[in-house]
CSV table of C-alpha atoms in Angstrom, one decimal:
chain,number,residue,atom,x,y,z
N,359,UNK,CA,1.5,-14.3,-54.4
N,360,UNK,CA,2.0,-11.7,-51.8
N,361,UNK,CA,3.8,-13.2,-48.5
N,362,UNK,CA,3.0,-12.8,-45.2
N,363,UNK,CA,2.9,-9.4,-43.3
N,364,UNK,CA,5.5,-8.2,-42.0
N,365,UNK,CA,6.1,-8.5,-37.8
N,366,UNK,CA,5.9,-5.5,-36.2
N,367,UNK,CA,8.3,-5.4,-32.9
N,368,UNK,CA,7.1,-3.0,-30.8
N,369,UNK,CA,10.0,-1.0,-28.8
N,370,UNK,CA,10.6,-0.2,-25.4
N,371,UNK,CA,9.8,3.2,-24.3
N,372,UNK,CA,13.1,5.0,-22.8
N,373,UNK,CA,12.6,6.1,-19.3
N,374,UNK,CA,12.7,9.7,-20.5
N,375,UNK,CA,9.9,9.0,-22.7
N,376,UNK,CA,7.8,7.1,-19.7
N,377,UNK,CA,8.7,10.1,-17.7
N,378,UNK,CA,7.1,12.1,-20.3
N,379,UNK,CA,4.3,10.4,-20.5
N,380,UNK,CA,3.6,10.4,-16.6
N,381,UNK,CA,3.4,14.0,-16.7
N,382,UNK,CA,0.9,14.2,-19.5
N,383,UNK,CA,-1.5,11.7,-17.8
N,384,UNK,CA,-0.6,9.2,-19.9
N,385,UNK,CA,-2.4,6.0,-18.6
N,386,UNK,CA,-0.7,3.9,-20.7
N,387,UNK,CA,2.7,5.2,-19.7
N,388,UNK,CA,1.4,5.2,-16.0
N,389,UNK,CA,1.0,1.1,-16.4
N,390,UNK,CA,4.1,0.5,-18.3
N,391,UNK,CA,6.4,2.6,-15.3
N,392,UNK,CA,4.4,0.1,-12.4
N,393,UNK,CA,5.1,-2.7,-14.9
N,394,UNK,CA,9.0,-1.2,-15.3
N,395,UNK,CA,9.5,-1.0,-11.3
N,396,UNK,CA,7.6,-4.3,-10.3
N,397,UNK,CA,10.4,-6.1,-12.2
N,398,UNK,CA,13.4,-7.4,-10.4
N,399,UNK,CA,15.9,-7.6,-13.4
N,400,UNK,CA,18.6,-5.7,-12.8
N,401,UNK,CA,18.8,-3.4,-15.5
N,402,UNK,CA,14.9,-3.0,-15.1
N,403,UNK,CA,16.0,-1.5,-11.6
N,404,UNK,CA,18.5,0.9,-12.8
N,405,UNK,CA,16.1,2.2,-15.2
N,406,UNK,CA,13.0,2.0,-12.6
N,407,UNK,CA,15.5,4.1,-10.8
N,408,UNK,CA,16.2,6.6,-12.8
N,409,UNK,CA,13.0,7.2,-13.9
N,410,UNK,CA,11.7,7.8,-10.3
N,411,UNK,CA,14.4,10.1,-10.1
N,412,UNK,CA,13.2,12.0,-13.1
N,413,UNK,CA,9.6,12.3,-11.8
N,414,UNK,CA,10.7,13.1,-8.1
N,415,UNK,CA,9.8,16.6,-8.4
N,416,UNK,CA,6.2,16.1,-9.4
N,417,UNK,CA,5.3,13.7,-6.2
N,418,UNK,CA,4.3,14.6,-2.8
N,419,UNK,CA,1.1,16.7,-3.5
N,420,UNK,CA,-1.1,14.3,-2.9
N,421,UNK,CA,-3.9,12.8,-0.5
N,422,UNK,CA,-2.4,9.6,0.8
N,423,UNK,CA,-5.2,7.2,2.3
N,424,UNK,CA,-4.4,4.1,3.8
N,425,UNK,CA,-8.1,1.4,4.2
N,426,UNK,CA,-8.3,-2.0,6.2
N,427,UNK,CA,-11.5,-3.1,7.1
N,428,UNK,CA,-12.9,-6.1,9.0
N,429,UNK,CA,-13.6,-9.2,7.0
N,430,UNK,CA,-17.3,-9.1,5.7
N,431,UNK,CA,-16.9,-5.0,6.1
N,432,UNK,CA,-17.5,-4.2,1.9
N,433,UNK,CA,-14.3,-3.0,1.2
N,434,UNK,CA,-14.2,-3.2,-2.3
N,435,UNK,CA,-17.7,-1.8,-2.2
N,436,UNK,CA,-16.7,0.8,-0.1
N,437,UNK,CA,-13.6,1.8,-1.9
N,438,UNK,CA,-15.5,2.4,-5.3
N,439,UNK,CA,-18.2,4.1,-3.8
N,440,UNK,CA,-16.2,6.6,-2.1
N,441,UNK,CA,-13.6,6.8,-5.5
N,442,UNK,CA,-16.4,7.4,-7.7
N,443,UNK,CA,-17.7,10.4,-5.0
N,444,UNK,CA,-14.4,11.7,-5.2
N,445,UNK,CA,-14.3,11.6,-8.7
N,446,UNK,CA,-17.6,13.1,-9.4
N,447,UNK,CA,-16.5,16.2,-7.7
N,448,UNK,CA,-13.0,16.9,-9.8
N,449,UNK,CA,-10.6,14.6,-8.4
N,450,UNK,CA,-8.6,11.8,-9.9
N,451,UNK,CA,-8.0,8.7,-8.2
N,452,UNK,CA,-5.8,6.0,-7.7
N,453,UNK,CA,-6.7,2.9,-6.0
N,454,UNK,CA,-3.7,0.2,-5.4
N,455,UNK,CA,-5.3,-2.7,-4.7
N,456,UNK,CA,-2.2,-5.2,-2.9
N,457,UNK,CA,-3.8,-8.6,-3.3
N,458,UNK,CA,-2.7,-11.4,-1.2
N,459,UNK,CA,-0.4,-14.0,-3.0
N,460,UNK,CA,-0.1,-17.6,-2.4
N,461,UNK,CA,2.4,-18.7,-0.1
N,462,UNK,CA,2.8,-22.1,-1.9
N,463,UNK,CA,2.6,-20.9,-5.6
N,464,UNK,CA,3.2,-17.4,-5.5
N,465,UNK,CA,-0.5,-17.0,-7.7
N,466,UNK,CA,-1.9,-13.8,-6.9
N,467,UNK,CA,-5.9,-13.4,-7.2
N,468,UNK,CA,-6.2,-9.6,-9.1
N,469,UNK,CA,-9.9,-9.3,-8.2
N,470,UNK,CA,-9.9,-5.7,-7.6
N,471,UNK,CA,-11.0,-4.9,-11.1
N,472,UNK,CA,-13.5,-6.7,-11.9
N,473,UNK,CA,-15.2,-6.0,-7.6
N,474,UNK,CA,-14.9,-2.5,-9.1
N,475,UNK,CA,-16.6,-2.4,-12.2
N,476,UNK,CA,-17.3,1.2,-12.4
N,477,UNK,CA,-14.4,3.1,-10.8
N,478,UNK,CA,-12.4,0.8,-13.2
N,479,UNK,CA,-14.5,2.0,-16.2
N,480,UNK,CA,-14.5,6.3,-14.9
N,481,UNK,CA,-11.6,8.0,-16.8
N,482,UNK,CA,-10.4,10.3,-13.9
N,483,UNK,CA,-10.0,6.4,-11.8
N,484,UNK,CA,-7.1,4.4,-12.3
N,485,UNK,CA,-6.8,0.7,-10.7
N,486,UNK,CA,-3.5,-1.7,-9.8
N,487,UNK,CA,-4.0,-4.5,-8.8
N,488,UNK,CA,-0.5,-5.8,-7.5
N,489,UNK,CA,0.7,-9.0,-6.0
N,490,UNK,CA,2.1,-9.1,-2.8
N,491,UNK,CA,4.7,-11.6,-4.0
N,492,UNK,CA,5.2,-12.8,-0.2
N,493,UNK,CA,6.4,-9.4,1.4
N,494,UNK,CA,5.7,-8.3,4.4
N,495,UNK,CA,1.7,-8.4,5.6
N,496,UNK,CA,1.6,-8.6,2.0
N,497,UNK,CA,2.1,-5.6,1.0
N,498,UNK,CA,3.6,-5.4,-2.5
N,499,UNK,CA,7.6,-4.4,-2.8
N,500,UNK,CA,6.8,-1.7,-5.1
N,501,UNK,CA,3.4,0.0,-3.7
N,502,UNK,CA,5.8,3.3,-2.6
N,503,UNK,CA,6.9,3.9,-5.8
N,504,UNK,CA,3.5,2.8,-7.5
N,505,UNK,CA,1.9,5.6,-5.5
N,506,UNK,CA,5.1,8.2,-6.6
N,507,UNK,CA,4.2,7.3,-10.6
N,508,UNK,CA,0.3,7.6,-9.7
N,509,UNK,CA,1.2,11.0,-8.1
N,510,UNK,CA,3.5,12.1,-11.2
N,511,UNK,CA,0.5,11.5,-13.5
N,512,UNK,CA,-1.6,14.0,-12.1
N,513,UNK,CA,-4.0,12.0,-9.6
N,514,UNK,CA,-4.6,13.8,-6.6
N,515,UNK,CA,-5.6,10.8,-4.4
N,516,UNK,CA,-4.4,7.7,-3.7
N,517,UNK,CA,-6.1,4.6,-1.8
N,518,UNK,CA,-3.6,2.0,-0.4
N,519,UNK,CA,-5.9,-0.9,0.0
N,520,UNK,CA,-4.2,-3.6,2.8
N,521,UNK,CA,-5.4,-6.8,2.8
N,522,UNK,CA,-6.3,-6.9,6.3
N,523,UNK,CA,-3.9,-9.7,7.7
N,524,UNK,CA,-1.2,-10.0,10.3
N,525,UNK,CA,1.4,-7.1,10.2
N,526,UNK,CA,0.3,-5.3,6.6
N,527,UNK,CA,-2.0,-2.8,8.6
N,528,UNK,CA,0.8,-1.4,10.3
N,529,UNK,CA,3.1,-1.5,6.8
N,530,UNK,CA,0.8,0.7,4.7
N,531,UNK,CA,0.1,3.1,7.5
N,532,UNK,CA,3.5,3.7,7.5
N,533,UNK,CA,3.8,4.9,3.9
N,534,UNK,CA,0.3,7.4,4.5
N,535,UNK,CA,-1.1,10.5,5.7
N,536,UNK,CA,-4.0,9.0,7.5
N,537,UNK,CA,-5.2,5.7,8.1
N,538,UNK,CA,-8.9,4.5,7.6
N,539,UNK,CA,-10.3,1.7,9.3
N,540,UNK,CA,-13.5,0.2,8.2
N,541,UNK,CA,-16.0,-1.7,10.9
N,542,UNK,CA,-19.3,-3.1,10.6
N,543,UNK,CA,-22.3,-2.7,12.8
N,544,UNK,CA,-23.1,-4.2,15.8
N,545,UNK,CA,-20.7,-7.7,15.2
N,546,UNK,CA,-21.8,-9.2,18.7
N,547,UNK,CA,-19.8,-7.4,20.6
N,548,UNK,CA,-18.7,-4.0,18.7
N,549,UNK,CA,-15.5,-4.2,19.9
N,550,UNK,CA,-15.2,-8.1,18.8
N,551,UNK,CA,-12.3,-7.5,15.7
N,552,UNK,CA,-11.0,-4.6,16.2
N,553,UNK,CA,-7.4,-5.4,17.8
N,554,UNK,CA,-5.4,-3.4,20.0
N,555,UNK,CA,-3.2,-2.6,17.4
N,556,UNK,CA,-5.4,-1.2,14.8
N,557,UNK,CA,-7.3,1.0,17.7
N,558,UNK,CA,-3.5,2.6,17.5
N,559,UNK,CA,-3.5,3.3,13.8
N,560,UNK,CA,-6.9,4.6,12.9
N,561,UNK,CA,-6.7,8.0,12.2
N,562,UNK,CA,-10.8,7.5,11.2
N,563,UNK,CA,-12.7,4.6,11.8
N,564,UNK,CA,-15.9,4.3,9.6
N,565,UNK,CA,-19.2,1.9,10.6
N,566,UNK,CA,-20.3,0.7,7.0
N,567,UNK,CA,-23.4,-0.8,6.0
N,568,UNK,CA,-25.1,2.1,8.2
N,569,UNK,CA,-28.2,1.6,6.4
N,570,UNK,CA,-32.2,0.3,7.0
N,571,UNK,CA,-32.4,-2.2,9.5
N,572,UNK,CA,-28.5,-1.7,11.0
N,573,UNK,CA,-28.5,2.1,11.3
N,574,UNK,CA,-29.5,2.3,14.9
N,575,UNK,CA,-27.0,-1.2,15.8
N,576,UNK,CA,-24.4,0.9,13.5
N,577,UNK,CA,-24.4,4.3,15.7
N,578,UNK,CA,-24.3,2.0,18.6
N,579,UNK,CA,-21.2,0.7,17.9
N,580,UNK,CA,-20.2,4.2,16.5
N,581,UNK,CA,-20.3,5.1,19.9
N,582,UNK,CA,-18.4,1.8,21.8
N,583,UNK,CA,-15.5,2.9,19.2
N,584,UNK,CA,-15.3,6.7,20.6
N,585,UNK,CA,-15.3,5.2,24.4
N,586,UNK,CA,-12.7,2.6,23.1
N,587,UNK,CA,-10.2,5.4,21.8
N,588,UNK,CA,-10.0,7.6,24.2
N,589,UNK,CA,-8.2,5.8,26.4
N,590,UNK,CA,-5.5,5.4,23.2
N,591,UNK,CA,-2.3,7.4,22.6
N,592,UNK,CA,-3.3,9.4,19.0
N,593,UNK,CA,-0.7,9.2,16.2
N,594,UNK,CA,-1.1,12.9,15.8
N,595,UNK,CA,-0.9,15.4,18.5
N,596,UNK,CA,-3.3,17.8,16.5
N,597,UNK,CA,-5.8,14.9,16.2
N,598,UNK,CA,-8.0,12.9,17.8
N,599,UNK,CA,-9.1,10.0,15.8
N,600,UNK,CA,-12.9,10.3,14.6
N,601,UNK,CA,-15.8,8.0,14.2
N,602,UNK,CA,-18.9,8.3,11.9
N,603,UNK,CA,-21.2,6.2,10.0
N,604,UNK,CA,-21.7,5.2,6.0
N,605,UNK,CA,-23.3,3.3,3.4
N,606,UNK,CA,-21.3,2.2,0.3
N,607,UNK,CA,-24.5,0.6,-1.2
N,608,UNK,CA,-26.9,4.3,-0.6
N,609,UNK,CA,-24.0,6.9,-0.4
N,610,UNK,CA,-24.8,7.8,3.0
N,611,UNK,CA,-22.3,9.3,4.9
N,612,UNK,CA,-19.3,9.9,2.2
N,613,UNK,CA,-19.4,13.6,2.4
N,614,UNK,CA,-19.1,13.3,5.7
N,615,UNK,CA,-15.9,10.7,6.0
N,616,UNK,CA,-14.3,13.0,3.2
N,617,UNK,CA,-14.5,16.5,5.2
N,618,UNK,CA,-13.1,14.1,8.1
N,619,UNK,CA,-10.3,12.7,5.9
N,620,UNK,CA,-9.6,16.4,4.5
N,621,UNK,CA,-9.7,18.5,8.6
N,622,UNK,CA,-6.9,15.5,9.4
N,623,UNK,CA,-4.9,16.5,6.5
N,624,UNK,CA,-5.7,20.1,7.3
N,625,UNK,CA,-4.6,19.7,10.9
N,626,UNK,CA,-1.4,17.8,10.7
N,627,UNK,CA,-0.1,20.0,7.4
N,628,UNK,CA,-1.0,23.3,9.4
N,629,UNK,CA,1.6,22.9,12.3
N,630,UNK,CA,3.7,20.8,9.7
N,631,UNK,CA,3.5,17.3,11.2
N,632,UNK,CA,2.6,16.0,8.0
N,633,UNK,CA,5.8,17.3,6.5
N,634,UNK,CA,7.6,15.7,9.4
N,635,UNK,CA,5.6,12.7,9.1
N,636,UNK,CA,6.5,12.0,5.1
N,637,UNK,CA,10.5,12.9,5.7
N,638,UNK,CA,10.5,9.8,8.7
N,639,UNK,CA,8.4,7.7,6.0
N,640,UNK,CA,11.3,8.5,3.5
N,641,UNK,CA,14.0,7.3,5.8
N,642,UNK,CA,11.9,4.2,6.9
N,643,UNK,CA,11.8,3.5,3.5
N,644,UNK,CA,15.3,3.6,2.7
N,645,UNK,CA,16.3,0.9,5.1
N,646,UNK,CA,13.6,-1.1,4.1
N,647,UNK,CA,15.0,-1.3,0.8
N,648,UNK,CA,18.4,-1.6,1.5
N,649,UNK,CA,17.4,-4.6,4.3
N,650,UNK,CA,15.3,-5.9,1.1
N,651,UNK,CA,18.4,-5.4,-1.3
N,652,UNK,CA,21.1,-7.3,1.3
N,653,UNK,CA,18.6,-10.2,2.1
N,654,UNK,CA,18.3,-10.6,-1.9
N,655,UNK,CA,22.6,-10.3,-2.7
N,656,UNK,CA,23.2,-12.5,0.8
N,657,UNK,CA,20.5,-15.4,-0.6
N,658,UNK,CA,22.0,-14.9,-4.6
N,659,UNK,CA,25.8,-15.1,-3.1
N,660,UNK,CA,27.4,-18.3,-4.9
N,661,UNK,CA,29.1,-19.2,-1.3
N,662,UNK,CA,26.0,-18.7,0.7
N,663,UNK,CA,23.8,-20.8,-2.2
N,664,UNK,CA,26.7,-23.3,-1.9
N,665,UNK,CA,26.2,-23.8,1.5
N,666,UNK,CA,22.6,-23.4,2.1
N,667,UNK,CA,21.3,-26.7,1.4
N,668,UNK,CA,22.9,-28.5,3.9
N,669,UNK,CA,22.8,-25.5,6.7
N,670,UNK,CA,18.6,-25.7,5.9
N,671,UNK,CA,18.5,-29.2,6.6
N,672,UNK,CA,21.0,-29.3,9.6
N,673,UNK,CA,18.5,-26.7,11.0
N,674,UNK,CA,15.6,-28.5,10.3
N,675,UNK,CA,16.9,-32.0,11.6
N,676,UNK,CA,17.7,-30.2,14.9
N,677,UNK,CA,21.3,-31.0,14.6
N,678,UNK,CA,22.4,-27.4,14.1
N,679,UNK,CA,21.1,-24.4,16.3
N,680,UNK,CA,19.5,-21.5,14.0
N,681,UNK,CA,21.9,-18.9,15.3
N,682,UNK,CA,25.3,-20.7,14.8
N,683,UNK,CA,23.7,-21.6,10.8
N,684,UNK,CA,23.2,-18.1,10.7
N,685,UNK,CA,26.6,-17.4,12.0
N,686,UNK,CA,28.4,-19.5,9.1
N,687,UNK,CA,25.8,-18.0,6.8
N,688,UNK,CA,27.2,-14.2,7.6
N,689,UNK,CA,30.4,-15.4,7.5
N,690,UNK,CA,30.6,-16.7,4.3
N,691,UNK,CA,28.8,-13.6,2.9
N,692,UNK,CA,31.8,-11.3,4.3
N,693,UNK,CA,34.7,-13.6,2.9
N,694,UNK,CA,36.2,-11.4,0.2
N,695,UNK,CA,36.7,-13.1,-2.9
């Protein structure tokens, strides 16, 4: 009587073999790198590490988008309608989708996919859904060097969906070339939603659901949003931050937001503030990391954990001032052992 069959372990690829498979186009490699640098086991870093490292050379070429939108806007709608455009006419796509997590049990709802069933199912489309894991404006640790492996694999350009709350607006524009706001149509007041802050950011703002019925209230409020920023600073000097109308649902208006997205790349790369632009998001993001890294090896350090405890609940009781607990807390991460 024959026994059972053999189990079959499957082996870890080596980082030189992800690498390889990044710049074939492998998808399957692509997920198993995000999966790699996601992780925060410490020889999972080293080797995340080394494999950006590796793929360096083959990043940087292409279109990086940043979208919020309003809530009720059509985002996902909006984003797989323009993805598939994009697609249909030769490019390859990468949409990272940062979904909010749950502050109290650190669930994350991965949506994306499934609001996207047909740029998830187009072969020159690729999807990540990440959580946010609590980072700031939820914006997943790992979405820079997500959008670095999506780059090494050949996809030309990348949409960094935010999810539209407090301070992650400001994070992903920060790690893109231009910024894309989505607005709907005549919401009241046009300008109800559309904060101060974000009126900064946009690089393109784009009415959606410009279609039957809203298309006149739409160009109306196309127009309160030109008034509204031209009394703002730009973010580029070349640029002056443009306004136009779509429809995800009839396709209305996509050629015209992707000539726009394309003359602001045009503009900043021809007098080389784009360049610029990318080197201060490098450096940004090397002292969010290491602020990241020293939060994590202050909160892990056996004195500090020791001590916490009792510091947190001093704090809390109001018989200890924040800043003298955070005195004792430096202090007992400097002690040399």
């Amino acid at each position: 009587m024959a026994g059972p069959p053999p189990v079959t372990v499957r082996r870890r690829p080596t980082v030189a073999e992800l690498a390889a498979g990044l710049k074939s186009g492998d998808r399957a490699a692509l997920a198993r790198a995000i999966t790699l640098i996601e992780s925060t086991h410490p020889d999972h870093r080293k080797e995340a590490h080394a494999l950006l490292q590796l793929v360096l050379s083959g990043t940087g070429q292409a279109h990086r988008i940043g979208i919020t939108g309003v809530p009720g806007v059509g985002k996902s709608t909006a984003i797989e309608a323009f993805g598939c455009y994009l697609t249909a006419r030769g490019h390859r796509v990468a949409v990272l989708a940062v979904d909010p997590s749950s502050s109290r049990s650190g669930g994350s709802i991965l949506g994306d996919k499934t609001r996207m069933e047909q740029l998830s199912a187009d072969p020159n489309a690729f999807i990540r859904p990440s959580p946010s894991a609590g980072t700031l404006g939820g914006v997943a640790r790992a979405t820079r060097e997500t959008m670095l492996l999506c780059e090494a694999a050949g996809y030309d350009v990348i949409l960094v969906e935010t999810v539209g709350v407090g301070q992650s607006e400001t994070v992903v524009a920060q790690m893109v070339d231009v910024f894309l706001v989505l607005m709907l149509p005549g919401a009241g007041d046009e300008l109800q939603g559309l904060k101060k802050g974000i009126l900064e950011l946009a690089d393109v703002i784009a009415v959606n659901k410009a279609d039957g019925d809203n298309l006149l209230r739409a160009e109306s409020a196309a127009r309160s949003y030109r008034s509204a920023l031209h009394i703002m600073t730009p973010s580029a000097s070349v640029w002056q931050p443009e306004v136009l109308c779509m429809s995800a649902v009839t396709g209305n208006g996509l050629d015209k937001l992707w000539d726009t997205l394309q003359a602001h790349h045009q503009a900043l790369d021809a007098n080389g503030e784009l360049t610029e632009k990318r080197q201060k998001q490098r450096l940004r993001w090397m002292w969010a990391m290491v602020e990241s890294r020293l939060q994590e090896e202050l909160r892990a350090h056996p004195r500090v954990r020791g001590m916490m405890a009792e510091l947190e609940r001093a704090v809390h009781d109001g018989d200890l001032n924040p800043s003298t607990a955070s005195d004792q807390i430096l202090n007992a991460f400097r002690v040399e052992d």
